[in-house]
């Protein structure tokens, strides 16, 4: 591809993003740390809003600039964003991918041109180059939810699982942990419905309404929502159907302030804390150290914690609850 064509493509993609990627070329005179792009899968999700806030705070502490891109839960857009970054010679990219495999070719192209690439929250798989990852152990997080069910309902339980973004490693791994944990409890623990809510509150509300209607007056004992925004939708559907959260326990994942408040007030049973702030801060620190001093980047796995009414103090965002 000619230089002119590369610049034209970058310009057109930059216009599509609604922003200008003005980071320096690797060969330019500016610091390499001025060219860090962070691509979030969907900034409409509270989890990623919080992660962005911690990213920007850490960038200030480190004295570096970051360009934030919103994938809008669209893998094609995220691929286009990364291509725009690639043709402009960005120094490093931190990615929270919408789909674990859809971005493999885009990240391979970046790495082939010596761009530093790491992932947060969700891993990138299927490419020829491994991508260092900073995130919670989602299998353990899903298993923690299932272990709570087995401990709370020793005689067995009917469980609904509302999954998050299809194709993402976070969804695949959390589901795996839930299934493994319930299977370890024995045949008395039955998944009576498993559907995606695509990480959206309104979609989880509809899924829950449909499940409750299909059960003809009966109800599950527990609804496991693989993010907190969906848990809010499930709670609304439960109330609308005339059930209480004592009849149907709801668990979420992410420990956002809204969920923590509902746990404190007894409306929600639990949520899994995966510390998004530490994920993104660790990733940015590792990237900056590599760009400045060529420090090798090693993946970091965080241990998730199940937050209940008794363990609220362990939640990283408990200070935000009013």
Coordinates of C-alpha atoms in Angstrom, one line a residue:
X1 CA 0.0 0.0 0.0
X2 CA 1.4 3.4 -0.9
X3 CA 2.1 6.1 1.7
X4 CA -0.5 8.4 0.2
X5 CA -3.1 5.6 0.2
X6 CA -2.3 4.7 3.7
X7 CA -2.8 8.3 4.9
X8 CA -6.1 8.5 2.9
X9 CA -7.4 5.4 4.5
X10 CA -6.4 6.6 8.0
X11 CA -8.1 9.9 7.4
X12 CA -11.3 8.3 6.2
X13 CA -11.4 5.9 9.1
X14 CA -10.7 8.7 11.5
X15 CA -13.6 10.7 10.2
X16 CA -15.8 7.6 10.8
X17 CA -14.7 7.4 14.4
X18 CA -15.8 11.0 14.9
X19 CA -12.3 12.0 16.2
X20 CA -8.8 12.5 14.9
X21 CA -6.1 10.1 15.8
X22 CA -3.2 12.5 16.1
X23 CA -0.7 10.2 17.9
X24 CA 2.8 10.3 16.7
X25 CA 4.3 8.0 14.2
X26 CA 6.8 5.5 15.7
X27 CA 9.5 7.3 13.7
X28 CA 8.5 10.8 14.8
X29 CA 10.2 13.0 17.3
X30 CA 7.5 12.9 19.9
X31 CA 7.6 10.4 22.8
X32 CA 6.3 7.0 21.9
X33 CA 4.0 7.1 25.0
X34 CA 2.0 9.8 23.2
X35 CA 0.7 7.1 20.8
X36 CA -1.4 4.9 23.1
X37 CA -4.9 4.0 21.9
X38 CA -7.4 2.2 24.2
X39 CA -10.3 0.5 22.4
X40 CA -13.2 -0.5 24.7
X41 CA -15.9 -2.9 23.4
X42 CA -18.9 -0.8 24.5
X43 CA -18.7 2.4 26.5
X44 CA -22.5 2.3 27.1
X45 CA -21.8 -0.4 29.7
X46 CA -21.2 0.9 33.3
X47 CA -18.3 -1.5 33.7
X48 CA -16.4 0.1 30.9
X49 CA -17.4 3.6 31.9
X50 CA -15.7 2.9 35.3
X51 CA -12.7 1.3 33.6
X52 CA -12.3 4.4 31.4
X53 CA -12.3 6.7 34.4
X54 CA -9.5 4.7 36.0
X55 CA -7.6 4.6 32.8
X56 CA -7.6 8.4 32.5
X57 CA -6.7 8.8 36.1
X58 CA -3.7 6.4 35.7
X59 CA -2.6 8.1 32.5
X60 CA -2.4 11.4 34.4
X61 CA -0.3 9.8 37.1
X62 CA 2.0 8.3 34.5
X63 CA 2.2 11.6 32.5
X64 CA 1.0 10.0 29.3
X65 CA -1.7 10.7 26.8
X66 CA -4.3 8.1 25.7
X67 CA -6.8 8.1 22.8
X68 CA -10.1 6.3 23.8
X69 CA -12.2 4.6 21.2
X70 CA -15.7 3.1 21.6
X71 CA -16.3 -0.1 19.7
X72 CA -20.1 0.3 20.3
X73 CA -20.4 -3.5 20.8
X74 CA -19.6 -3.9 17.1
X75 CA -16.7 -6.0 16.1
X76 CA -16.6 -4.5 12.6
X77 CA -16.3 -1.0 14.0
X78 CA -13.6 -2.1 16.4
X79 CA -11.6 -3.7 13.6
X80 CA -11.9 -0.5 11.5
X81 CA -10.8 1.5 14.5
X82 CA -7.7 -0.7 15.0
X83 CA -6.9 -0.4 11.3
X84 CA -7.0 3.4 11.5
X85 CA -4.6 3.1 14.4
X86 CA -2.3 0.8 12.5
X87 CA -1.9 2.9 9.4
X88 CA -1.0 5.9 11.6
X89 CA 1.7 4.1 13.3
X90 CA 0.3 4.1 16.9
X91 CA 2.9 2.9 19.4
X92 CA 0.5 0.8 21.6
X93 CA -3.0 -0.5 21.8
X94 CA -5.0 -1.7 24.8
X95 CA -8.1 -3.6 23.8
X96 CA -11.2 -4.8 25.5
X97 CA -12.5 -6.9 22.6
X98 CA -16.2 -7.3 21.7
X99 CA -15.5 -10.8 20.4
X100 CA -12.5 -12.9 21.4
X101 CA -11.6 -14.1 17.9
X102 CA -13.0 -11.3 15.6
X103 CA -10.1 -9.0 16.3
X104 CA -7.3 -11.6 15.8
X105 CA -6.3 -10.5 12.3
X106 CA -6.4 -6.8 13.3
X107 CA -4.1 -7.4 16.3
X108 CA -1.8 -9.6 14.2
X109 CA -1.4 -6.8 11.7
X110 CA -0.6 -4.4 14.5
X111 CA 2.0 -6.7 16.1
X112 CA 3.6 -7.4 12.7
X113 CA 4.3 -3.6 12.6
X114 CA 5.9 -3.7 16.0
X115 CA 2.9 -2.1 17.8
X116 CA 2.5 -3.1 21.4
X117 CA -0.8 -4.9 22.0
X118 CA -2.4 -6.0 25.2
X119 CA -6.0 -7.0 26.1
X120 CA -8.1 -6.2 29.2
X121 CA -11.2 -7.9 30.6
X122 CA -11.6 -10.2 27.6
X123 CA -8.8 -12.1 25.9
X124 CA -8.0 -12.2 22.2
X125 CA -7.6 -15.6 20.7
X126 CA -7.1 -17.3 17.3
X127 CA -4.3 -15.1 16.0
X128 CA -0.7 -16.1 15.2
X129 CA 0.7 -13.8 17.9
X130 CA -0.2 -14.2 21.6
X131 CA -1.6 -11.1 23.2
X132 CA -0.7 -10.4 26.9
X133 CA -3.9 -10.2 29.0
X134 CA -4.9 -8.3 32.1
X135 CA -8.1 -9.4 33.6
X136 CA -10.0 -11.4 36.2
X137 CA -10.2 -15.2 36.2
X138 CA -13.7 -15.4 34.7
X139 CA -14.0 -19.2 35.2
X140 CA -13.4 -18.7 38.9
X141 CA -15.9 -15.9 39.0
X142 CA -18.6 -18.1 37.4
X143 CA -17.7 -20.9 39.8
X144 CA -18.1 -18.5 42.7
X145 CA -21.6 -17.8 41.7
X146 CA -22.4 -21.5 41.4
X147 CA -20.8 -22.3 44.7
X148 CA -23.1 -19.7 46.4
X149 CA -26.1 -21.4 44.9
X150 CA -25.0 -24.8 46.2
X151 CA -24.2 -23.5 49.6
X152 CA -27.4 -21.5 49.9
X153 CA -29.7 -24.2 48.5
X154 CA -28.3 -27.4 49.9
X155 CA -31.2 -29.5 48.7
X156 CA -31.0 -28.3 45.1
X157 CA -32.2 -25.3 43.0
X158 CA -33.7 -24.4 39.6
X159 CA -31.3 -21.9 38.0
X160 CA -31.6 -19.4 35.1
X161 CA -28.4 -18.2 33.5
X162 CA -28.5 -14.9 31.6
X163 CA -25.2 -14.7 29.6
X164 CA -23.4 -11.6 28.5
X165 CA -21.8 -10.8 25.1
X166 CA -21.8 -14.0 22.9
X167 CA -18.3 -14.8 21.6
X168 CA -16.5 -12.9 24.3
X169 CA -14.1 -14.9 26.5
X170 CA -15.7 -13.3 29.5
X171 CA -19.1 -14.9 28.6
X172 CA -17.6 -18.3 27.5
X173 CA -15.4 -18.5 30.7
X174 CA -18.1 -17.4 33.2
X175 CA -20.6 -19.9 31.7
X176 CA -18.0 -22.6 32.0
X177 CA -17.4 -21.8 35.7
X178 CA -21.2 -21.7 36.4
X179 CA -21.7 -25.1 34.7
X180 CA -18.7 -26.7 36.5
X181 CA -19.8 -25.4 39.9
X182 CA -23.4 -26.5 39.6
X183 CA -22.3 -29.9 38.2
X184 CA -20.1 -30.4 41.2
X185 CA -23.2 -29.8 43.4
X186 CA -25.0 -32.7 41.8
X187 CA -28.1 -33.4 39.7
X188 CA -30.4 -31.4 42.1
X189 CA -29.0 -28.2 40.6
X190 CA -30.8 -27.7 37.3
X191 CA -30.3 -24.9 34.7
X192 CA -33.9 -24.5 33.5
X193 CA -33.1 -21.7 31.0
X194 CA -29.9 -20.2 29.6
X195 CA -30.1 -17.2 27.2
X196 CA -28.1 -14.2 26.3
X197 CA -29.0 -10.7 27.4
X198 CA -26.1 -9.2 25.4
X199 CA -25.0 -7.3 28.5
X200 CA -28.0 -5.0 28.3
X201 CA -30.5 -4.2 31.0
X202 CA -33.6 -4.1 28.7
X203 CA -32.7 -7.4 27.0
X204 CA -32.2 -9.1 30.3
X205 CA -35.6 -7.8 31.5
X206 CA -37.2 -9.3 28.4
X207 CA -35.4 -12.6 28.8
X208 CA -36.5 -12.8 32.4
X209 CA -40.1 -11.9 31.6
X210 CA -40.2 -14.6 28.9
X211 CA -38.7 -17.3 31.2
X212 CA -41.1 -16.5 34.0
X213 CA -44.1 -16.6 31.6
X214 CA -42.9 -19.9 30.2
X215 CA -42.8 -21.5 33.7
X216 CA -46.6 -21.0 34.1
X217 CA -46.7 -19.6 37.6
X218 CA -43.7 -21.5 38.9
X219 CA -40.4 -19.7 39.3
X220 CA -36.7 -20.4 39.4
X221 CA -34.9 -20.2 42.7
X222 CA -31.9 -18.2 41.3
X223 CA -31.1 -16.1 38.3
X224 CA -27.4 -15.7 37.6
X225 CA -26.7 -12.7 35.4
X226 CA -23.2 -12.5 34.0
X227 CA -23.1 -8.7 34.4
X228 CA -24.7 -6.3 36.8
X229 CA -26.6 -4.2 34.3
X230 CA -28.5 -7.4 33.3
X231 CA -29.2 -8.1 36.9
X232 CA -31.0 -4.8 37.2
X233 CA -33.3 -5.8 34.3
X234 CA -33.9 -9.2 35.9
X235 CA -34.9 -7.5 39.2
X236 CA -37.3 -5.3 37.4
X237 CA -38.9 -8.3 35.7
X238 CA -39.2 -10.2 38.9
X239 CA -41.0 -7.3 40.6
X240 CA -43.3 -6.9 37.5
X241 CA -44.3 -10.5 37.6
X242 CA -45.3 -10.3 41.3
X243 CA -42.4 -12.2 42.8
X244 CA -40.0 -11.1 45.5
X245 CA -36.3 -11.3 45.6
X246 CA -36.7 -13.7 48.6
X247 CA -38.5 -16.1 46.2
X248 CA -36.0 -15.5 43.4
X249 CA -32.4 -14.6 44.3
X250 CA -30.5 -12.6 41.7
X251 CA -26.7 -12.6 41.4
X252 CA -24.7 -10.3 39.1
X253 CA -21.1 -9.8 38.0
X254 CA -18.9 -6.6 38.1
X255 CA -19.9 -5.1 41.5
X256 CA -20.9 -1.8 40.1
X257 CA -22.3 0.8 42.7
X258 CA -25.9 0.2 41.7
X259 CA -25.5 -3.5 42.4
X260 CA -23.7 -2.9 45.7
X261 CA -26.5 -0.6 46.8
X262 CA -29.1 -3.3 46.1
X263 CA -27.0 -5.9 47.9
X264 CA -26.7 -3.6 50.9
X265 CA -30.5 -3.1 50.9
X266 CA -31.3 -6.8 50.5
X267 CA -32.7 -6.6 47.0
X268 CA -29.9 -8.5 45.4
X269 CA -28.0 -11.5 46.7
X270 CA -24.4 -11.0 45.4
X271 CA -22.1 -9.8 42.6
X272 CA -18.7 -10.8 41.5
X273 CA -15.9 -8.2 42.0
X274 CA -13.3 -8.3 39.2
X275 CA -11.8 -4.9 39.9
X276 CA -11.8 -3.2 36.5
X277 CA -9.7 -0.4 37.8
X278 CA -6.8 -2.7 38.6
X279 CA -7.1 -4.4 35.3
X280 CA -6.8 -1.2 33.2
X281 CA -4.2 0.4 35.5
X282 CA -2.0 -2.6 35.4
X283 CA -2.3 -2.9 31.6
X284 CA -1.4 0.8 31.1
X285 CA 1.6 0.6 33.5
X286 CA 2.9 -2.4 31.7
X287 CA 2.5 -0.8 28.3
X288 CA 4.2 2.5 29.4
X289 CA 7.1 0.6 31.0
X290 CA 7.6 -1.4 27.8
X291 CA 7.5 1.7 25.6
X292 CA 9.9 3.6 27.9
X293 CA 12.3 1.0 29.0
X294 CA 11.5 -2.1 26.9
X295 CA 10.3 -3.9 30.0
X296 CA 8.8 -7.2 28.9
X297 CA 5.0 -7.4 29.4
X298 CA 3.6 -10.3 31.4
X299 CA -0.1 -11.2 31.6
X300 CA -1.8 -10.6 35.0
X301 CA -4.7 -12.6 36.3
X302 CA -6.8 -11.1 39.2
X303 CA -8.8 -13.3 41.6
X304 CA -12.5 -12.5 41.6
X305 CA -14.3 -12.1 44.9
X306 CA -18.0 -12.7 45.5
X307 CA -19.5 -9.7 47.2
X308 CA -22.5 -10.3 49.5
X309 CA -24.0 -8.2 52.2
X310 CA -21.4 -9.6 54.6
X311 CA -18.4 -8.7 52.4
X312 CA -19.4 -5.3 50.9
X313 CA -16.3 -3.7 52.4
X314 CA -14.2 -5.8 49.9
X315 CA -15.8 -4.2 46.9
X316 CA -13.5 -1.8 45.1
X317 CA -16.3 0.7 44.4
X318 CA -18.1 0.6 47.7
X319 CA -17.1 4.3 48.3
X320 CA -19.4 5.3 45.4
X321 CA -22.5 3.9 47.0
X322 CA -24.8 6.5 48.5

